[in-house]
Tab-separated table of C-alpha atoms (C1' of nucleotides) and ligand atoms in Angstrom:
chain	number	residue	atom	x	y	z
A	311	MET	CA	26.534	106.853	71.793
A	312	GLY	CA	29.833	108.727	71.171
A	313	ILE	CA	33.394	107.631	71.558
A	314	LEU	CA	34.496	105.608	74.556
A	315	ARG	CA	37.916	104.341	73.724
A	316	LYS	CA	41.079	105.970	72.245
A	317	THR	CA	41.786	103.729	69.390
A	318	GLN	CA	44.237	103.645	66.592
A	319	SER	CA	41.404	104.152	64.036
A	320	LEU	CA	40.137	107.107	65.927
A	321	ALA	CA	43.586	108.789	65.789
A	322	VAL	CA	43.905	108.174	62.073
A	323	MET	CA	40.499	109.712	61.458
A	324	LEU	CA	41.047	112.806	63.564
A	325	ALA	CA	44.397	113.210	61.876
A	326	GLU	CA	42.653	113.335	58.521
A	327	PHE	CA	40.347	116.132	59.665
A	328	ASP	CA	43.378	118.119	60.953
A	329	LYS	CA	45.063	118.046	57.646
A	330	SER	CA	42.719	120.615	55.985
A	331	SER	CA	39.993	122.901	56.899
A	332	HIS	CA	37.661	121.698	54.159
A	333	ALA	CA	34.738	119.372	54.579
A	334	ILE	CA	35.408	115.617	53.579
A	335	SER	CA	32.883	113.307	52.180
A	336	ALA	CA	32.486	109.933	53.840
A	337	ILE	CA	33.314	108.305	50.415
A	338	ASP	CA	36.459	110.292	50.076
A	339	LEU	CA	37.508	109.418	53.585
A	340	ILE	CA	36.927	105.697	52.886
A	341	ARG	CA	39.037	105.938	49.792
A	342	ARG	CA	41.859	107.910	51.404
A	343	LEU	CA	42.007	105.480	54.416
A	344	SER	CA	41.275	102.338	52.546
A	345	ASN	CA	44.693	100.826	53.424
A	346	LYS	CA	44.334	101.620	57.017
A	347	LEU	CA	40.541	101.343	57.955
A	348	ASN	CA	37.508	99.277	56.935
A	349	LYS	CA	34.721	101.398	55.572
A	350	THR	CA	32.387	100.242	58.211
A	351	THR	CA	34.823	101.530	60.728
A	352	VAL	CA	34.989	104.800	59.047
A	353	TYR	CA	31.143	105.232	59.039
A	354	ARG	CA	30.940	104.119	62.658
A	355	ILE	CA	33.537	106.574	63.846
A	356	LEU	CA	31.985	109.422	61.886
A	357	ASP	CA	28.717	108.637	63.606
A	358	LYS	CA	30.334	108.646	66.982
A	359	LEU	CA	32.238	111.966	66.408
A	360	GLU	CA	28.923	113.603	65.372
A	361	ASP	CA	27.234	112.313	68.473
A	362	ASP	CA	30.054	113.888	70.483
A	363	GLY	CA	29.653	117.199	68.764
A	364	LEU	CA	33.163	117.128	67.233
A	365	LEU	CA	31.958	116.850	63.676
A	366	HIS	CA	28.819	117.684	61.894
A	367	SER	CA	27.427	116.076	58.758
A	368	PHE	CA	25.381	117.403	55.980
A	369	LEU	CA	24.391	116.459	52.354
A	370	GLY	CA	26.206	117.775	49.336
A	371	LYS	CA	25.530	117.501	45.603
A	372	ASN	CA	23.751	114.234	44.793
A	373	GLY	CA	22.834	113.662	48.385
A	374	ILE	CA	26.205	112.324	49.431
A	375	LYS	CA	27.260	112.720	53.067
A	376	TRP	CA	30.006	115.197	54.036
A	377	TYR	CA	31.590	115.888	57.413
A	378	ALA	CA	33.337	118.889	58.868
A	379	LYS	CA	34.689	119.939	62.261
A	380	CYS	CA	32.323	121.584	64.594
A	381	ASN	CA	33.060	124.956	66.139
A	382	GLY	CA	32.008	124.873	69.791
A	383	CYS	CA	29.475	122.015	69.877
A	384	SER	CA	29.212	119.484	72.537
A	385	LYS	CA	27.581	116.113	72.938
A	386	THR	CA	24.407	117.838	74.119
A	387	ALA	CA	24.286	120.993	72.088
A	388	HIS	CA	24.866	121.034	68.367
A	389	THR	CA	24.768	124.805	67.973
A	390	ASP	CA	27.153	125.352	65.079
A	391	VAL	CA	24.699	125.486	62.232
A	392	HIS	CA	25.461	127.182	58.923
A	393	PRO	CA	25.086	126.843	55.302
A	394	HIS	CA	27.675	124.939	53.053
A	395	PHE	CA	29.323	125.683	49.747
A	396	GLN	CA	30.152	123.234	47.133
A	397	CYS	CA	32.262	124.153	44.071
A	398	VAL	CA	30.642	122.869	40.868
A	399	ASP	CA	34.071	122.646	39.197
A	400	CYS	CA	36.414	121.059	41.774
A	401	GLY	CA	33.816	119.613	44.050
A	402	GLN	CA	35.371	121.146	47.161
A	403	VAL	CA	33.061	121.835	50.079
A	404	ASP	CA	33.349	124.350	52.827
A	405	CYS	CA	31.418	125.608	55.820
A	406	LEU	CA	30.260	129.244	55.555
A	407	ALA	CA	30.578	131.210	58.584
A	408	ILE	CA	27.310	133.084	57.882
A	409	GLN	CA	23.797	132.774	58.978
A	410	ILE	CA	20.783	132.479	56.647
A	411	PRO	CA	17.803	133.700	58.448
A	412	ILE	CA	14.663	131.470	57.928
A	413	PRO	CA	11.420	133.475	58.193
A	414	GLU	CA	8.380	132.452	60.176
A	415	LEU	CA	6.249	129.959	58.232
A	416	PRO	CA	2.530	130.266	58.609
A	417	ASN	CA	0.971	127.037	59.855
A	418	ARG	CA	4.282	125.267	60.314
A	419	THR	CA	7.101	125.046	62.884
A	420	ALA	CA	10.573	124.997	61.557
A	421	LEU	CA	12.880	122.891	63.610
A	422	MET	CA	16.001	122.824	61.406
A	423	SER	CA	17.100	123.955	58.009
A	424	SER	CA	19.777	123.058	55.730
A	425	VAL	CA	21.274	125.212	52.932
A	426	LEU	CA	23.667	124.139	50.328
A	427	ILE	CA	24.974	126.784	47.898
A	428	GLN	CA	26.649	125.688	44.711
A	429	GLY	CA	29.038	127.859	42.638
A	430	LYS	CA	32.568	128.462	41.939
A	431	CYS	CA	35.243	128.628	44.562
A	432	GLN	CA	38.218	131.088	44.532
A	433	ASN	CA	40.394	128.629	42.721
A	434	CYS	CA	38.033	127.836	40.115
A	435	LEU	CA	36.810	131.380	39.250
B	1369	MET	CA	15.713	115.841	25.937
B	1370	GLY	CA	12.244	116.259	27.031
B	1371	ILE	CA	9.000	114.628	26.059
B	1372	LEU	CA	8.230	113.941	22.453
B	1373	ARG	CA	5.271	111.412	22.442
B	1374	LYS	CA	2.030	111.417	24.376
B	1375	THR	CA	2.099	107.874	25.803
B	1376	GLN	CA	-0.059	106.087	28.288
B	1377	SER	CA	2.801	106.153	30.906
B	1378	LEU	CA	3.072	109.836	30.531
B	1379	ALA	CA	-0.624	110.319	31.085
B	1380	VAL	CA	-0.450	108.166	34.226
B	1381	MET	CA	2.427	110.086	35.613
B	1382	LEU	CA	0.752	113.569	35.025
B	1383	ALA	CA	-2.433	112.318	36.562
B	1384	GLU	CA	-0.563	111.337	39.798
B	1385	PHE	CA	0.866	114.827	40.080
B	1386	ASP	CA	-2.550	116.390	39.491
B	1387	LYS	CA	-4.040	114.401	42.384
B	1388	SER	CA	-2.370	116.498	45.007
B	1389	SER	CA	-0.416	119.647	45.461
B	1390	HIS	CA	2.359	118.019	47.509
B	1391	ALA	CA	5.777	117.024	46.337
B	1392	ILE	CA	6.187	113.325	45.529
B	1393	SER	CA	9.309	111.297	46.029
B	1394	ALA	CA	10.554	109.175	43.122
B	1395	ILE	CA	10.362	106.172	45.381
B	1396	ASP	CA	6.765	106.744	46.375
B	1397	LEU	CA	5.797	107.253	42.907
B	1398	ILE	CA	7.425	103.995	41.821
B	1399	ARG	CA	5.586	102.269	44.645
B	1400	ARG	CA	2.175	103.907	43.869
B	1401	LEU	CA	2.507	103.054	40.098
B	1402	SER	CA	4.154	99.661	40.422
B	1403	ASN	CA	1.327	97.852	38.846
B	1404	LYS	CA	1.166	100.195	35.859
B	1405	LEU	CA	4.752	101.311	35.218
B	1406	ASN	CA	8.235	100.039	35.504
B	1407	LYS	CA	10.546	102.004	37.834
B	1408	THR	CA	12.963	102.729	34.964
B	1409	THR	CA	10.069	104.319	33.064
B	1410	VAL	CA	9.111	106.400	36.071
B	1411	TYR	CA	12.687	107.722	36.487
B	1412	ARG	CA	12.843	108.434	32.762
B	1413	ILE	CA	9.558	110.375	32.557
B	1414	LEU	CA	10.491	112.318	35.642
B	1415	ASP	CA	13.797	113.321	33.956
B	1416	LYS	CA	11.986	114.478	30.802
B	1417	LEU	CA	9.304	116.365	32.610
B	1418	GLU	CA	12.079	118.158	34.516
B	1419	ASP	CA	13.940	118.998	31.229
B	1420	ASP	CA	10.700	120.441	29.967
B	1421	GLY	CA	10.160	122.696	32.928
B	1422	LEU	CA	6.946	120.934	34.134
B	1423	LEU	CA	8.408	119.450	37.234
B	1424	HIS	CA	11.421	120.417	39.357
B	1425	SER	CA	13.461	118.056	41.573
B	1426	PHE	CA	15.216	118.453	44.873
B	1427	LEU	CA	16.524	116.347	47.667
B	1428	GLY	CA	14.696	115.756	50.788
B	1429	LYS	CA	15.681	114.094	54.080
B	1430	ASN	CA	18.378	111.385	53.702
B	1431	GLY	CA	19.104	112.660	50.189
B	1432	ILE	CA	16.146	111.190	48.506
B	1433	LYS	CA	14.767	112.671	45.334
B	1434	TRP	CA	11.422	114.563	45.300
B	1435	TYR	CA	9.504	116.117	42.448
B	1436	ALA	CA	6.979	118.817	42.299
B	1437	LYS	CA	5.180	120.802	39.741
B	1438	CYS	CA	6.743	124.065	38.421
B	1439	ASN	CA	5.050	127.248	38.346
B	1440	GLY	CA	5.788	129.151	35.118
B	1441	CYS	CA	8.981	127.411	34.079
B	1442	SER	CA	9.853	126.440	30.485
B	1443	LYS	CA	12.253	124.118	28.744
B	1444	THR	CA	14.781	126.959	28.729
B	1445	ALA	CA	14.186	128.881	31.941
B	1446	HIS	CA	13.741	127.120	35.263
B	1447	THR	CA	12.886	130.241	37.243
B	1448	ASP	CA	10.651	128.775	39.888
B	1449	VAL	CA	13.351	128.473	42.554
B	1450	HIS	CA	12.183	128.148	46.274
B	1451	PRO	CA	12.857	126.379	49.478
B	1452	HIS	CA	11.094	123.112	50.509
B	1453	PHE	CA	9.455	122.020	53.781
B	1454	GLN	CA	9.441	118.436	55.018
B	1455	CYS	CA	7.506	117.371	58.024
B	1456	VAL	CA	9.538	115.296	60.482
B	1457	ASP	CA	6.475	113.420	61.549
B	1458	CYS	CA	4.449	112.553	58.535
B	1459	GLY	CA	7.221	113.000	55.986
B	1460	GLN	CA	4.946	115.239	53.760
B	1461	VAL	CA	6.943	117.632	51.583
B	1462	ASP	CA	5.795	120.967	50.096
B	1463	CYS	CA	7.167	123.873	48.041
B	1464	LEU	CA	7.317	127.104	49.993
B	1465	ALA	CA	6.261	130.171	48.033
B	1466	ILE	CA	8.836	132.308	49.644
B	1467	GLN	CA	12.375	133.590	48.797
B	1468	ILE	CA	15.392	132.983	50.972
B	1469	PRO	CA	17.948	135.621	50.019
B	1470	ILE	CA	21.506	134.423	49.727
B	1471	PRO	CA	24.088	137.029	50.604
B	1472	GLU	CA	27.046	137.805	48.379
B	1473	LEU	CA	29.917	135.413	49.362
B	1474	PRO	CA	33.564	136.874	49.323
B	1475	ASN	CA	35.813	135.005	47.009
B	1476	ARG	CA	33.008	132.751	45.700
B	1477	THR	CA	30.289	132.950	43.095
B	1478	ALA	CA	26.967	131.436	43.985
B	1479	LEU	CA	25.136	129.857	41.034
B	1480	MET	CA	22.342	128.116	42.854
B	1481	SER	CA	21.099	127.249	46.247
B	1482	SER	CA	18.911	124.623	47.811
B	1483	VAL	CA	17.139	124.994	51.041
B	1484	LEU	CA	15.381	122.346	52.934
B	1485	ILE	CA	13.503	123.167	56.119
B	1486	GLN	CA	12.384	120.420	58.361
B	1487	GLY	CA	9.720	120.747	61.062
B	1488	LYS	CA	6.049	120.018	61.772
B	1489	CYS	CA	3.308	120.606	59.390
B	1490	GLN	CA	-0.138	121.959	60.168
B	1491	ASN	CA	-1.510	118.384	60.564
B	1492	CYS	CA	1.276	117.199	62.866
B	1493	LEU	CA	1.390	120.313	65.228
C	1022	DA	C1'	51.565	91.724	85.143
C	1023	DA	C1'	47.831	88.561	83.997
C	1024	DT	C1'	43.186	88.134	83.472
C	1025	DT	C1'	38.494	89.511	82.684
C	1026	DT	C1'	35.200	92.520	80.657
C	1027	DT	C1'	33.525	95.460	77.284
C	1028	DA	C1'	33.970	98.243	73.136
C	1029	DA	C1'	35.914	98.641	68.637
C	1030	DT	C1'	36.990	96.409	64.308
C	1031	DG	C1'	36.983	93.718	59.831
C	1032	DC	C1'	34.638	91.109	56.834
C	1033	DA	C1'	31.089	89.465	54.045
C	1034	DA	C1'	26.721	89.942	52.989
C	1035	DC	C1'	22.928	92.882	52.457
C	1036	DT	C1'	19.762	97.054	51.392
C	1037	DA	C1'	17.996	100.951	48.954
C	1038	DA	C1'	18.053	104.266	45.307
C	1039	DG	C1'	19.021	104.989	41.152
C	1040	DT	C1'	21.263	103.794	36.262
C	1041	DT	C1'	22.387	101.192	31.833
C	1042	DG	C1'	21.955	98.024	27.711
C	1043	DC	C1'	19.232	95.979	24.821
C	1044	DA	C1'	15.248	93.766	22.744
C	1045	DA	C1'	10.239	94.324	22.234
C	1046	DA	C1'	6.313	97.431	22.016
C	1047	DT	C1'	4.087	101.536	20.849
C	1048	DA	C1'	3.618	106.193	18.857
C	1049	DT	C1'	4.055	109.093	14.995
C	1050	DA	C1'	5.273	110.117	10.163
C	1051	DT	C1'	5.143	108.781	5.340
D	151	DA	C1'	-0.620	100.003	5.825
D	152	DT	C1'	4.142	100.462	6.403
D	153	DA	C1'	8.287	102.475	7.900
D	154	DT	C1'	10.853	105.066	11.392
D	155	DA	C1'	12.015	106.457	15.745
D	156	DT	C1'	10.909	106.852	20.493
D	157	DT	C1'	9.473	104.704	24.623
D	158	DT	C1'	9.014	100.827	27.534
D	159	DG	C1'	10.125	96.579	30.430
D	160	DC	C1'	13.287	93.678	32.149
D	161	DA	C1'	17.316	92.098	34.111
D	162	DA	C1'	21.502	93.120	35.479
D	163	DC	C1'	24.409	96.589	37.463
D	164	DT	C1'	26.329	100.568	40.483
D	165	DT	C1'	26.983	103.235	44.378
D	166	DA	C1'	26.466	104.724	49.210
D	167	DG	C1'	25.511	103.120	53.146
D	168	DT	C1'	24.051	99.314	56.886
D	169	DT	C1'	23.876	94.996	59.610
D	170	DG	C1'	25.307	90.678	61.975
D	171	DC	C1'	28.672	88.234	63.937
D	172	DA	C1'	33.200	86.526	65.068
D	173	DT	C1'	37.719	88.473	66.164
D	174	DT	C1'	40.732	91.956	68.132
D	175	DA	C1'	42.057	95.420	71.136
D	176	DA	C1'	41.249	98.778	74.962
D	177	DA	C1'	40.577	99.510	79.553
D	178	DA	C1'	39.200	97.881	84.202
D	179	DT	C1'	39.877	94.400	87.699
D	180	DT	C1'	42.523	91.302	90.321
E	2173	ZN	ZN1	36.593	124.873	42.927
E	2174	ZN	ZN1	29.719	123.037	58.345
E	2175	ZN	ZN1	3.190	116.315	59.140
E	2176	ZN	ZN1	9.248	123.080	44.873
DNA sequence: AATTTTAATGCAACTAAGTTGCAAATATAT
DNA sequence: ATATATTTGCAACTTAGTTGCATTAAAATT
């Protein structure tokens, strides 16, 4: 149901996402903010920011949850859909500003798709 | 390190995959076989069958692990790579016999990719 | 500014999926 | 038939994420 109040915790979380352009895993965020915020709070704020179209979530390697800033989404329209890249060496995750076309599927209706590409990032090449 | 012995448990597992052409989640397999096999055994045999190129695994909705039969893979070459489809209504998961081309990525090397398409299956349309 | 209302937070306890160590059982080799 | 080595079951553990509830802190009302 999105964010209603401008709390300290919210400010701390948003600041963390402003520090870098990479995606952040929920786990890492919890670890980074462990002296300031409870993990339940972290999960709850992530949820709300996603509801509001400020962040989007996706699953990385091993099915763990990552979050990144949305580009032009709103509470009603999550339109910023794209593949993600995870470096197999350093673990860093980024949004890719490309589109992967999904073909028509016979006998099925595709509603959404998620693409995770794994490989080596520029630093680790 | 693959399968070395032809055990009862192995036969039971293989029989389960022969019953249908759909993918099976590890959890579901454990539930289905709970009166015959311990869950540790299920996980271990799945691991070995994947090593041997008889099954492949991938992550479905919510990051849970699914397994399906491979087509023409071997212990050394897992070449049967394809997207997967999960029905949002009934939860059924299938391998899609299509290829999704991944474009060249500037400043990155792609080593693998996983694509999960969610939507409605024929039954649920 | 003080009070009331309502949402956000922290904590502890829980859940679910998967993993590990080890002793007992079973398959294969001798 | 016996020895050896792999596989299995069990219990205990781990990790990521969730839930209920009392407390705290925003914001709205007076
Ligand atoms: Zn890297
Ligand atoms: Zn993204
Ligand atoms: Zn269906
Ligand atoms: Zn498949």
